[in-house]
């Protein structure tokens, strides 16, 4: 099964399960909660579909781990789990920053003016990669620039596919309901 | 020892340049040229912005889908149509 098909299948299964419990549950779920649940279902569907694909990527695991610990309601226990996860992530960022600094120093000591100039440029690139780490799920854990860029490439490709699948599902749902209304 | 490290740095620089150029083909404004460091930082910034805009699209579409599904909570005929889509 292709990635998009698997994403769609995961998404529909999850939405159907959600719809089933919504029918039985009371009208207590707010709009916000419902929307966040659909968004999470879309991300989990994407991560799960990628997990079965070829090659390994870090971002699906990060999404699934976040979905596990994210609060479905704002319960104190769930919030506690989130804060624990955040502190672990901060430690990983600190470790990564130290590694990056070590690499920079060794290049400048090479002596060359060209090496120094490229070290400055590389510092600018590092600033940009820090921004990138924040938008890639699990990006803070990438050990070097190359693996971060590989994650980025993989993530962007699958993110675009997710957008495409979601758009088709939304359009199909709208089309069917309007067709039905036309036939009334 | 230091020569080995600089060789490793050169190899990963080439790899990084290759990854960056592959990233460029994914961005909406593909077709821009330039392989220097300045355009690399610009490209990374564009990538960040692109990912954020994709996230916004996913949010919007999820909201639309969620609202469509909300009609399933009422027992309207339209809801049955949406239910049939999900079957």
PDB file of C-alpha atoms in Angstrom:
ATOM      1  CA  UNK A   1       0.000   0.000   0.000  1.00  0.00           C
ATOM      2  CA  UNK A   2       1.372   3.427  -0.888  1.00  0.00           C
ATOM      3  CA  UNK A   3       2.049   5.996   1.781  1.00  0.00           C
ATOM      4  CA  UNK A   4      -0.992   8.127   0.945  1.00  0.00           C
ATOM      5  CA  UNK A   5      -3.312   5.135   0.939  1.00  0.00           C
ATOM      6  CA  UNK A   6      -1.993   3.965   4.266  1.00  0.00           C
ATOM      7  CA  UNK A   7      -2.315   7.460   5.699  1.00  0.00           C
ATOM      8  CA  UNK A   8      -5.898   7.658   4.447  1.00  0.00           C
ATOM      9  CA  UNK A   9      -6.737   4.249   5.856  1.00  0.00           C
ATOM     10  CA  UNK A  10      -5.267   5.106   9.265  1.00  0.00           C
ATOM     11  CA  UNK A  11      -7.045   8.443   9.280  1.00  0.00           C
ATOM     12  CA  UNK A  12     -10.460   7.055   8.359  1.00  0.00           C
ATOM     13  CA  UNK A  13     -10.188   4.260  10.912  1.00  0.00           C
ATOM     14  CA  UNK A  14      -9.318   6.756  13.598  1.00  0.00           C
ATOM     15  CA  UNK A  15     -12.062   9.200  12.591  1.00  0.00           C
ATOM     16  CA  UNK A  16     -14.634   6.448  12.451  1.00  0.00           C
ATOM     17  CA  UNK A  17     -13.702   5.289  15.945  1.00  0.00           C
ATOM     18  CA  UNK A  18     -13.875   8.875  17.123  1.00  0.00           C
ATOM     19  CA  UNK A  19     -17.274   9.386  15.462  1.00  0.00           C
ATOM     20  CA  UNK A  20     -18.615   6.254  17.115  1.00  0.00           C
ATOM     21  CA  UNK A  21     -17.678   7.452  20.570  1.00  0.00           C
ATOM     22  CA  UNK A  22     -18.943  10.958  19.815  1.00  0.00           C
ATOM     23  CA  UNK A  23     -22.411   9.593  19.094  1.00  0.00           C
ATOM     24  CA  UNK A  24     -22.582   7.822  22.405  1.00  0.00           C
ATOM     25  CA  UNK A  25     -20.867  10.524  24.454  1.00  0.00           C
ATOM     26  CA  UNK A  26     -22.665  13.595  25.658  1.00  0.00           C
ATOM     27  CA  UNK A  27     -22.360  17.000  24.052  1.00  0.00           C
ATOM     28  CA  UNK A  28     -19.506  17.860  26.417  1.00  0.00           C
ATOM     29  CA  UNK A  29     -16.668  17.910  23.876  1.00  0.00           C
ATOM     30  CA  UNK A  30     -15.915  21.451  22.849  1.00  0.00           C
ATOM     31  CA  UNK A  31     -15.077  22.577  19.356  1.00  0.00           C
ATOM     32  CA  UNK A  32     -11.427  23.039  20.347  1.00  0.00           C
ATOM     33  CA  UNK A  33     -11.128  19.543  21.749  1.00  0.00           C
ATOM     34  CA  UNK A  34     -12.710  18.001  18.657  1.00  0.00           C
ATOM     35  CA  UNK A  35     -10.448  19.936  16.294  1.00  0.00           C
ATOM     36  CA  UNK A  36      -7.328  19.056  18.226  1.00  0.00           C
ATOM     37  CA  UNK A  37      -8.351  15.402  18.175  1.00  0.00           C
ATOM     38  CA  UNK A  38      -8.733  15.403  14.388  1.00  0.00           C
ATOM     39  CA  UNK A  39      -5.376  17.140  14.007  1.00  0.00           C
ATOM     40  CA  UNK A  40      -3.744  14.557  16.238  1.00  0.00           C
ATOM     41  CA  UNK A  41      -5.440  11.748  14.301  1.00  0.00           C
ATOM     42  CA  UNK A  42      -4.024  13.178  11.066  1.00  0.00           C
ATOM     43  CA  UNK A  43      -0.499  13.368  12.512  1.00  0.00           C
ATOM     44  CA  UNK A  44      -0.650   9.886  14.020  1.00  0.00           C
ATOM     45  CA  UNK A  45      -1.987   8.529  10.724  1.00  0.00           C
ATOM     46  CA  UNK A  46       0.953  10.125   8.907  1.00  0.00           C
ATOM     47  CA  UNK A  47       3.523   8.894  11.422  1.00  0.00           C
ATOM     48  CA  UNK A  48       2.123   5.361  11.466  1.00  0.00           C
ATOM     49  CA  UNK A  49       2.021   5.183   7.658  1.00  0.00           C
ATOM     50  CA  UNK A  50       5.621   6.371   7.400  1.00  0.00           C
ATOM     51  CA  UNK A  51       6.754   3.937  10.061  1.00  0.00           C
ATOM     52  CA  UNK A  52       5.980   1.011   7.788  1.00  0.00           C
ATOM     53  CA  UNK A  53       7.680   2.565   4.794  1.00  0.00           C
ATOM     54  CA  UNK A  54      11.198   1.947   3.616  1.00  0.00           C
ATOM     55  CA  UNK A  55      14.146   3.557   5.333  1.00  0.00           C
ATOM     56  CA  UNK A  56      14.133   4.920   8.845  1.00  0.00           C
ATOM     57  CA  UNK A  57      13.188   8.384   9.992  1.00  0.00           C
ATOM     58  CA  UNK A  58      13.112   9.876  13.447  1.00  0.00           C
ATOM     59  CA  UNK A  59      10.140  12.198  13.118  1.00  0.00           C
ATOM     60  CA  UNK A  60       7.387   9.511  13.091  1.00  0.00           C
ATOM     61  CA  UNK A  61       8.524   8.181  16.475  1.00  0.00           C
ATOM     62  CA  UNK A  62       8.605  11.730  17.833  1.00  0.00           C
ATOM     63  CA  UNK A  63       5.024  12.333  16.682  1.00  0.00           C
ATOM     64  CA  UNK A  64       3.774   9.052  18.140  1.00  0.00           C
ATOM     65  CA  UNK A  65       5.589   9.663  21.427  1.00  0.00           C
ATOM     66  CA  UNK A  66       4.095  13.150  21.647  1.00  0.00           C
ATOM     67  CA  UNK A  67       0.613  11.818  20.848  1.00  0.00           C
ATOM     68  CA  UNK A  68       0.944   9.279  23.643  1.00  0.00           C
ATOM     69  CA  UNK A  69       1.798  11.859  26.265  1.00  0.00           C
ATOM     70  CA  UNK A  70      -0.367  14.716  24.961  1.00  0.00           C
ATOM     71  CA  UNK A  71      -3.373  15.405  27.180  1.00  0.00           C
ATOM     72  CA  UNK A  72      -6.676  14.446  25.584  1.00  0.00           C
ATOM     73  CA  UNK A  73      -8.300  16.393  28.368  1.00  0.00           C
ATOM     74  CA  UNK A  74      -6.435  18.891  30.472  1.00  0.00           C
ATOM     75  CA  UNK A  75      -5.798  16.457  33.307  1.00  0.00           C
ATOM     76  CA  UNK A  76      -3.009  17.292  35.758  1.00  0.00           C
ATOM     77  CA  UNK A  77      -1.379  13.885  35.308  1.00  0.00           C
ATOM     78  CA  UNK A  78      -1.136  14.339  31.563  1.00  0.00           C
ATOM     79  CA  UNK A  79       0.244  17.849  31.999  1.00  0.00           C
ATOM     80  CA  UNK A  80       2.892  16.458  34.319  1.00  0.00           C
ATOM     81  CA  UNK A  81       3.933  13.934  31.666  1.00  0.00           C
ATOM     82  CA  UNK A  82       4.298  16.776  29.140  1.00  0.00           C
ATOM     83  CA  UNK A  83       6.609  18.776  31.389  1.00  0.00           C
ATOM     84  CA  UNK A  84       8.821  15.743  32.016  1.00  0.00           C
ATOM     85  CA  UNK A  85       9.153  15.216  28.279  1.00  0.00           C
ATOM     86  CA  UNK A  86      10.078  18.868  27.789  1.00  0.00           C
ATOM     87  CA  UNK A  87      12.950  18.775  30.294  1.00  0.00           C
ATOM     88  CA  UNK A  88      14.393  15.674  28.611  1.00  0.00           C
ATOM     89  CA  UNK A  89      14.213  17.493  25.271  1.00  0.00           C
ATOM     90  CA  UNK A  90      16.076  20.491  26.763  1.00  0.00           C
ATOM     91  CA  UNK A  91      18.890  18.226  27.936  1.00  0.00           C
ATOM     92  CA  UNK A  92      19.191  16.767  24.460  1.00  0.00           C
ATOM     93  CA  UNK A  93      19.356  20.230  22.914  1.00  0.00           C
ATOM     94  CA  UNK A  94      22.146  21.207  25.310  1.00  0.00           C
ATOM     95  CA  UNK A  95      24.121  18.098  24.451  1.00  0.00           C
ATOM     96  CA  UNK A  96      23.695  18.708  20.729  1.00  0.00           C
ATOM     97  CA  UNK A  97      24.822  22.340  21.082  1.00  0.00           C
ATOM     98  CA  UNK A  98      28.014  21.278  22.861  1.00  0.00           C
ATOM     99  CA  UNK A  99      28.825  18.799  20.086  1.00  0.00           C
ATOM    100  CA  UNK A 100      28.268  21.453  17.419  1.00  0.00           C
ATOM    101  CA  UNK A 101      30.559  23.936  19.211  1.00  0.00           C
ATOM    102  CA  UNK A 102      33.363  21.372  19.340  1.00  0.00           C
ATOM    103  CA  UNK A 103      33.242  20.842  15.586  1.00  0.00           C
ATOM    104  CA  UNK A 104      33.402  24.591  14.919  1.00  0.00           C
ATOM    105  CA  UNK A 105      36.501  25.100  17.063  1.00  0.00           C
ATOM    106  CA  UNK A 106      38.493  22.379  15.321  1.00  0.00           C
ATOM    107  CA  UNK A 107      37.840  23.917  11.887  1.00  0.00           C
ATOM    108  CA  UNK A 108      38.979  27.455  12.849  1.00  0.00           C
ATOM    109  CA  UNK A 109      42.189  26.123  14.374  1.00  0.00           C
ATOM    110  CA  UNK A 110      43.085  24.931  10.846  1.00  0.00           C
ATOM    111  CA  UNK A 111      44.547  28.416  10.357  1.00  0.00           C
ATOM    112  CA  UNK A 112      43.337  29.285   6.862  1.00  0.00           C
ATOM    113  CA  UNK A 113      41.478  32.576   6.230  1.00  0.00           C
ATOM    114  CA  UNK A 114      39.125  30.703   3.949  1.00  0.00           C
ATOM    115  CA  UNK A 115      38.476  28.190   6.715  1.00  0.00           C
ATOM    116  CA  UNK A 116      37.675  31.048   9.108  1.00  0.00           C
ATOM    117  CA  UNK A 117      35.254  32.618   6.625  1.00  0.00           C
ATOM    118  CA  UNK A 118      33.505  29.344   6.022  1.00  0.00           C
ATOM    119  CA  UNK A 119      33.330  28.850   9.803  1.00  0.00           C
ATOM    120  CA  UNK A 120      31.467  32.156  10.122  1.00  0.00           C
ATOM    121  CA  UNK A 121      29.098  31.125   7.355  1.00  0.00           C
ATOM    122  CA  UNK A 122      28.625  27.783   9.012  1.00  0.00           C
ATOM    123  CA  UNK A 123      27.693  29.574  12.228  1.00  0.00           C
ATOM    124  CA  UNK A 124      24.910  31.349  10.368  1.00  0.00           C
ATOM    125  CA  UNK A 125      23.733  28.047   8.987  1.00  0.00           C
ATOM    126  CA  UNK A 126      23.724  26.652  12.540  1.00  0.00           C
ATOM    127  CA  UNK A 127      21.383  29.424  13.621  1.00  0.00           C
ATOM    128  CA  UNK A 128      19.005  28.448  10.853  1.00  0.00           C
ATOM    129  CA  UNK A 129      19.234  24.769  11.709  1.00  0.00           C
ATOM    130  CA  UNK A 130      18.211  25.581  15.283  1.00  0.00           C
ATOM    131  CA  UNK A 131      15.016  27.109  13.864  1.00  0.00           C
ATOM    132  CA  UNK A 132      14.555  24.024  11.719  1.00  0.00           C
ATOM    133  CA  UNK A 133      14.896  21.736  14.714  1.00  0.00           C
ATOM    134  CA  UNK A 134      11.887  23.394  16.270  1.00  0.00           C
ATOM    135  CA  UNK A 135       9.535  22.634  13.383  1.00  0.00           C
ATOM    136  CA  UNK A 136      10.673  19.086  12.677  1.00  0.00           C
ATOM    137  CA  UNK A 137       9.196  16.577  15.133  1.00  0.00           C
ATOM    138  CA  UNK A 138      12.124  15.189  17.106  1.00  0.00           C
ATOM    139  CA  UNK A 139      14.444  17.621  15.347  1.00  0.00           C
ATOM    140  CA  UNK A 140      16.145  18.587  18.597  1.00  0.00           C
ATOM    141  CA  UNK A 141      17.526  15.041  18.806  1.00  0.00           C
ATOM    142  CA  UNK A 142      19.303  15.106  15.421  1.00  0.00           C
ATOM    143  CA  UNK A 143      23.008  14.714  16.135  1.00  0.00           C
ATOM    144  CA  UNK A 144      24.363  16.685  13.192  1.00  0.00           C
ATOM    145  CA  UNK A 145      23.344  18.963  10.366  1.00  0.00           C
ATOM    146  CA  UNK A 146      23.316  16.212   7.758  1.00  0.00           C
ATOM    147  CA  UNK A 147      20.892  14.004   9.674  1.00  0.00           C
ATOM    148  CA  UNK A 148      18.697  17.022  10.425  1.00  0.00           C
ATOM    149  CA  UNK A 149      18.552  17.859   6.725  1.00  0.00           C
ATOM    150  CA  UNK A 150      17.748  14.262   5.849  1.00  0.00           C
ATOM    151  CA  UNK A 151      14.933  14.316   8.408  1.00  0.00           C
ATOM    152  CA  UNK A 152      13.721  17.598   6.936  1.00  0.00           C
ATOM    153  CA  UNK A 153      13.632  16.241   3.410  1.00  0.00           C
ATOM    154  CA  UNK A 154      11.746  13.148   4.499  1.00  0.00           C
ATOM    155  CA  UNK A 155       9.345  15.091   6.696  1.00  0.00           C
ATOM    156  CA  UNK A 156       8.501  17.716   4.046  1.00  0.00           C
ATOM    157  CA  UNK A 157       7.733  15.050   1.453  1.00  0.00           C
ATOM    158  CA  UNK A 158       5.345  13.251   3.773  1.00  0.00           C
ATOM    159  CA  UNK A 159       3.867  16.435   5.185  1.00  0.00           C
ATOM    160  CA  UNK A 160       2.862  17.500   1.674  1.00  0.00           C
ATOM    161  CA  UNK A 161       1.247  14.115   1.160  1.00  0.00           C
ATOM    162  CA  UNK A 162      -0.659  14.537   4.422  1.00  0.00           C
ATOM    163  CA  UNK A 163      -2.004  17.901   3.261  1.00  0.00           C
ATOM    164  CA  UNK A 164      -3.074  16.315  -0.018  1.00  0.00           C
ATOM    165  CA  UNK A 165      -4.909  13.433   1.656  1.00  0.00           C
ATOM    166  CA  UNK A 166      -6.670  15.721   4.135  1.00  0.00           C
ATOM    167  CA  UNK A 167      -7.776  18.030   1.348  1.00  0.00           C
ATOM    168  CA  UNK A 168      -9.239  15.141  -0.632  1.00  0.00           C
ATOM    169  CA  UNK A 169     -11.094  13.749   2.365  1.00  0.00           C
ATOM    170  CA  UNK A 170     -12.557  17.141   3.214  1.00  0.00           C
ATOM    171  CA  UNK A 171     -13.574  17.767  -0.393  1.00  0.00           C
ATOM    172  CA  UNK A 172     -15.096  14.312  -0.767  1.00  0.00           C
ATOM    173  CA  UNK A 173     -17.155  14.788   2.377  1.00  0.00           C
ATOM    174  CA  UNK A 174     -18.388  18.178   1.228  1.00  0.00           C
ATOM    175  CA  UNK A 175     -19.163  16.868  -2.254  1.00  0.00           C
ATOM    176  CA  UNK A 176     -21.183  13.938  -1.025  1.00  0.00           C
ATOM    177  CA  UNK A 177     -23.240  15.956   1.391  1.00  0.00           C
ATOM    178  CA  UNK A 178     -23.978  18.652  -1.197  1.00  0.00           C
ATOM    179  CA  UNK A 179     -24.867  16.013  -3.788  1.00  0.00           C
ATOM    180  CA  UNK A 180     -27.275  14.504  -1.319  1.00  0.00           C
ATOM    181  CA  UNK A 181     -28.850  17.879  -0.623  1.00  0.00           C
ATOM    182  CA  UNK A 182     -29.213  18.468  -4.378  1.00  0.00           C
ATOM    183  CA  UNK A 183     -31.161  15.249  -4.733  1.00  0.00           C
ATOM    184  CA  UNK A 184     -33.630  16.235  -2.009  1.00  0.00           C
TER     185      UNK A 184
ATOM    186  CA  UNK B   1      44.112  12.901  13.790  1.00  0.00           C
ATOM    187  CA  UNK B   2      43.295  16.495  12.734  1.00  0.00           C
ATOM    188  CA  UNK B   3      43.632  15.638   9.025  1.00  0.00           C
ATOM    189  CA  UNK B   4      41.158  12.800   9.471  1.00  0.00           C
ATOM    190  CA  UNK B   5      38.715  15.167  11.111  1.00  0.00           C
ATOM    191  CA  UNK B   6      39.010  17.816   8.397  1.00  0.00           C
ATOM    192  CA  UNK B   7      38.503  15.123   5.769  1.00  0.00           C
ATOM    193  CA  UNK B   8      35.351  14.024   7.586  1.00  0.00           C
ATOM    194  CA  UNK B   9      34.208  17.650   7.712  1.00  0.00           C
ATOM    195  CA  UNK B  10      34.740  18.015   3.939  1.00  0.00           C
ATOM    196  CA  UNK B  11      32.768  14.874   3.228  1.00  0.00           C
ATOM    197  CA  UNK B  12      29.823  16.001   5.324  1.00  0.00           C
ATOM    198  CA  UNK B  13      29.973  19.471   3.752  1.00  0.00           C
ATOM    199  CA  UNK B  14      29.473  17.914   0.339  1.00  0.00           C
ATOM    200  CA  UNK B  15      26.658  15.821   1.707  1.00  0.00           C
ATOM    201  CA  UNK B  16      25.080  18.878   3.297  1.00  0.00           C
ATOM    202  CA  UNK B  17      25.287  20.808   0.031  1.00  0.00           C
ATOM    203  CA  UNK B  18      23.666  17.909  -1.774  1.00  0.00           C
ATOM    204  CA  UNK B  19      20.901  17.666   0.815  1.00  0.00           C
ATOM    205  CA  UNK B  20      20.334  21.402   0.626  1.00  0.00           C
ATOM    206  CA  UNK B  21      20.021  21.324  -3.149  1.00  0.00           C
ATOM    207  CA  UNK B  22      17.544  18.451  -2.880  1.00  0.00           C
ATOM    208  CA  UNK B  23      15.587  20.509  -0.373  1.00  0.00           C
ATOM    209  CA  UNK B  24      15.549  23.353  -2.862  1.00  0.00           C
ATOM    210  CA  UNK B  25      13.657  21.233  -5.381  1.00  0.00           C
ATOM    211  CA  UNK B  26      10.905  20.672  -2.824  1.00  0.00           C
ATOM    212  CA  UNK B  27      10.341  24.320  -2.044  1.00  0.00           C
ATOM    213  CA  UNK B  28       7.596  26.208  -3.889  1.00  0.00           C
ATOM    214  CA  UNK B  29      10.032  28.584  -5.602  1.00  0.00           C
ATOM    215  CA  UNK B  30      12.332  25.891  -6.979  1.00  0.00           C
ATOM    216  CA  UNK B  31      14.530  27.156  -9.790  1.00  0.00           C
ATOM    217  CA  UNK B  32      16.634  29.526  -7.747  1.00  0.00           C
ATOM    218  CA  UNK B  33      20.387  29.074  -8.229  1.00  0.00           C
ATOM    219  CA  UNK B  34      23.474  29.693  -6.103  1.00  0.00           C
ATOM    220  CA  UNK B  35      25.541  27.264  -4.081  1.00  0.00           C
ATOM    221  CA  UNK B  36      27.190  29.558  -1.578  1.00  0.00           C
ATOM    222  CA  UNK B  37      26.640  29.621   2.146  1.00  0.00           C
ATOM    223  CA  UNK B  38      24.468  32.749   2.057  1.00  0.00           C
ATOM    224  CA  UNK B  39      21.850  31.078  -0.085  1.00  0.00           C
ATOM    225  CA  UNK B  40      22.076  27.991   2.126  1.00  0.00           C
ATOM    226  CA  UNK B  41      20.913  29.988   5.146  1.00  0.00           C
ATOM    227  CA  UNK B  42      18.205  31.614   3.047  1.00  0.00           C
ATOM    228  CA  UNK B  43      17.098  28.199   1.867  1.00  0.00           C
ATOM    229  CA  UNK B  44      16.911  26.866   5.417  1.00  0.00           C
ATOM    230  CA  UNK B  45      14.812  29.847   6.395  1.00  0.00           C
ATOM    231  CA  UNK B  46      12.501  29.237   3.428  1.00  0.00           C
ATOM    232  CA  UNK B  47      12.245  25.597   4.454  1.00  0.00           C
ATOM    233  CA  UNK B  48      11.219  26.609   7.974  1.00  0.00           C
ATOM    234  CA  UNK B  49       8.573  28.936   6.599  1.00  0.00           C
ATOM    235  CA  UNK B  50       7.352  26.307   4.170  1.00  0.00           C
ATOM    236  CA  UNK B  51       6.983  23.718   6.913  1.00  0.00           C
ATOM    237  CA  UNK B  52       5.104  26.211   9.059  1.00  0.00           C
ATOM    238  CA  UNK B  53       2.732  26.995   6.205  1.00  0.00           C
ATOM    239  CA  UNK B  54       2.157  23.268   5.656  1.00  0.00           C
ATOM    240  CA  UNK B  55       1.375  22.925   9.361  1.00  0.00           C
ATOM    241  CA  UNK B  56      -1.158  25.746   9.022  1.00  0.00           C
ATOM    242  CA  UNK B  57      -2.761  23.968   6.076  1.00  0.00           C
ATOM    243  CA  UNK B  58      -3.046  20.759   8.077  1.00  0.00           C
ATOM    244  CA  UNK B  59      -4.615  22.730  10.927  1.00  0.00           C
ATOM    245  CA  UNK B  60      -7.149  24.382   8.611  1.00  0.00           C
ATOM    246  CA  UNK B  61      -8.071  21.127   6.900  1.00  0.00           C
ATOM    247  CA  UNK B  62      -8.341  19.295  10.207  1.00  0.00           C
ATOM    248  CA  UNK B  63     -10.657  22.022  11.459  1.00  0.00           C
ATOM    249  CA  UNK B  64     -12.815  21.732   8.348  1.00  0.00           C
ATOM    250  CA  UNK B  65     -12.939  17.968   8.701  1.00  0.00           C
ATOM    251  CA  UNK B  66     -13.755  18.221  12.367  1.00  0.00           C
ATOM    252  CA  UNK B  67     -16.613  20.626  11.663  1.00  0.00           C
ATOM    253  CA  UNK B  68     -17.926  18.377   8.903  1.00  0.00           C
ATOM    254  CA  UNK B  69     -17.861  15.458  11.277  1.00  0.00           C
ATOM    255  CA  UNK B  70     -19.693  17.510  13.868  1.00  0.00           C
ATOM    256  CA  UNK B  71     -22.753  17.206  11.679  1.00  0.00           C
ATOM    257  CA  UNK B  72     -22.567  13.506  12.390  1.00  0.00           C
ATOM    258  CA  UNK B  73     -23.424  14.216  15.988  1.00  0.00           C
ATOM    259  CA  UNK B  74     -26.848  15.281  14.871  1.00  0.00           C
ATOM    260  CA  UNK B  75     -28.974  12.701  13.145  1.00  0.00           C
ATOM    261  CA  UNK B  76     -29.353  14.660   9.922  1.00  0.00           C
ATOM    262  CA  UNK B  77     -29.496  12.961   6.516  1.00  0.00           C
ATOM    263  CA  UNK B  78     -26.293  14.780   5.536  1.00  0.00           C
ATOM    264  CA  UNK B  79     -24.573  13.140   8.459  1.00  0.00           C
ATOM    265  CA  UNK B  80     -25.449   9.746   7.052  1.00  0.00           C
ATOM    266  CA  UNK B  81     -23.629  10.661   3.849  1.00  0.00           C
ATOM    267  CA  UNK B  82     -20.484  11.515   5.763  1.00  0.00           C
ATOM    268  CA  UNK B  83     -20.816   8.362   7.788  1.00  0.00           C
ATOM    269  CA  UNK B  84     -20.998   6.365   4.566  1.00  0.00           C
ATOM    270  CA  UNK B  85     -17.775   7.981   3.406  1.00  0.00           C
ATOM    271  CA  UNK B  86     -16.046   6.750   6.520  1.00  0.00           C
ATOM    272  CA  UNK B  87     -17.380   3.218   6.286  1.00  0.00           C
TER     273      UNK B  87
END
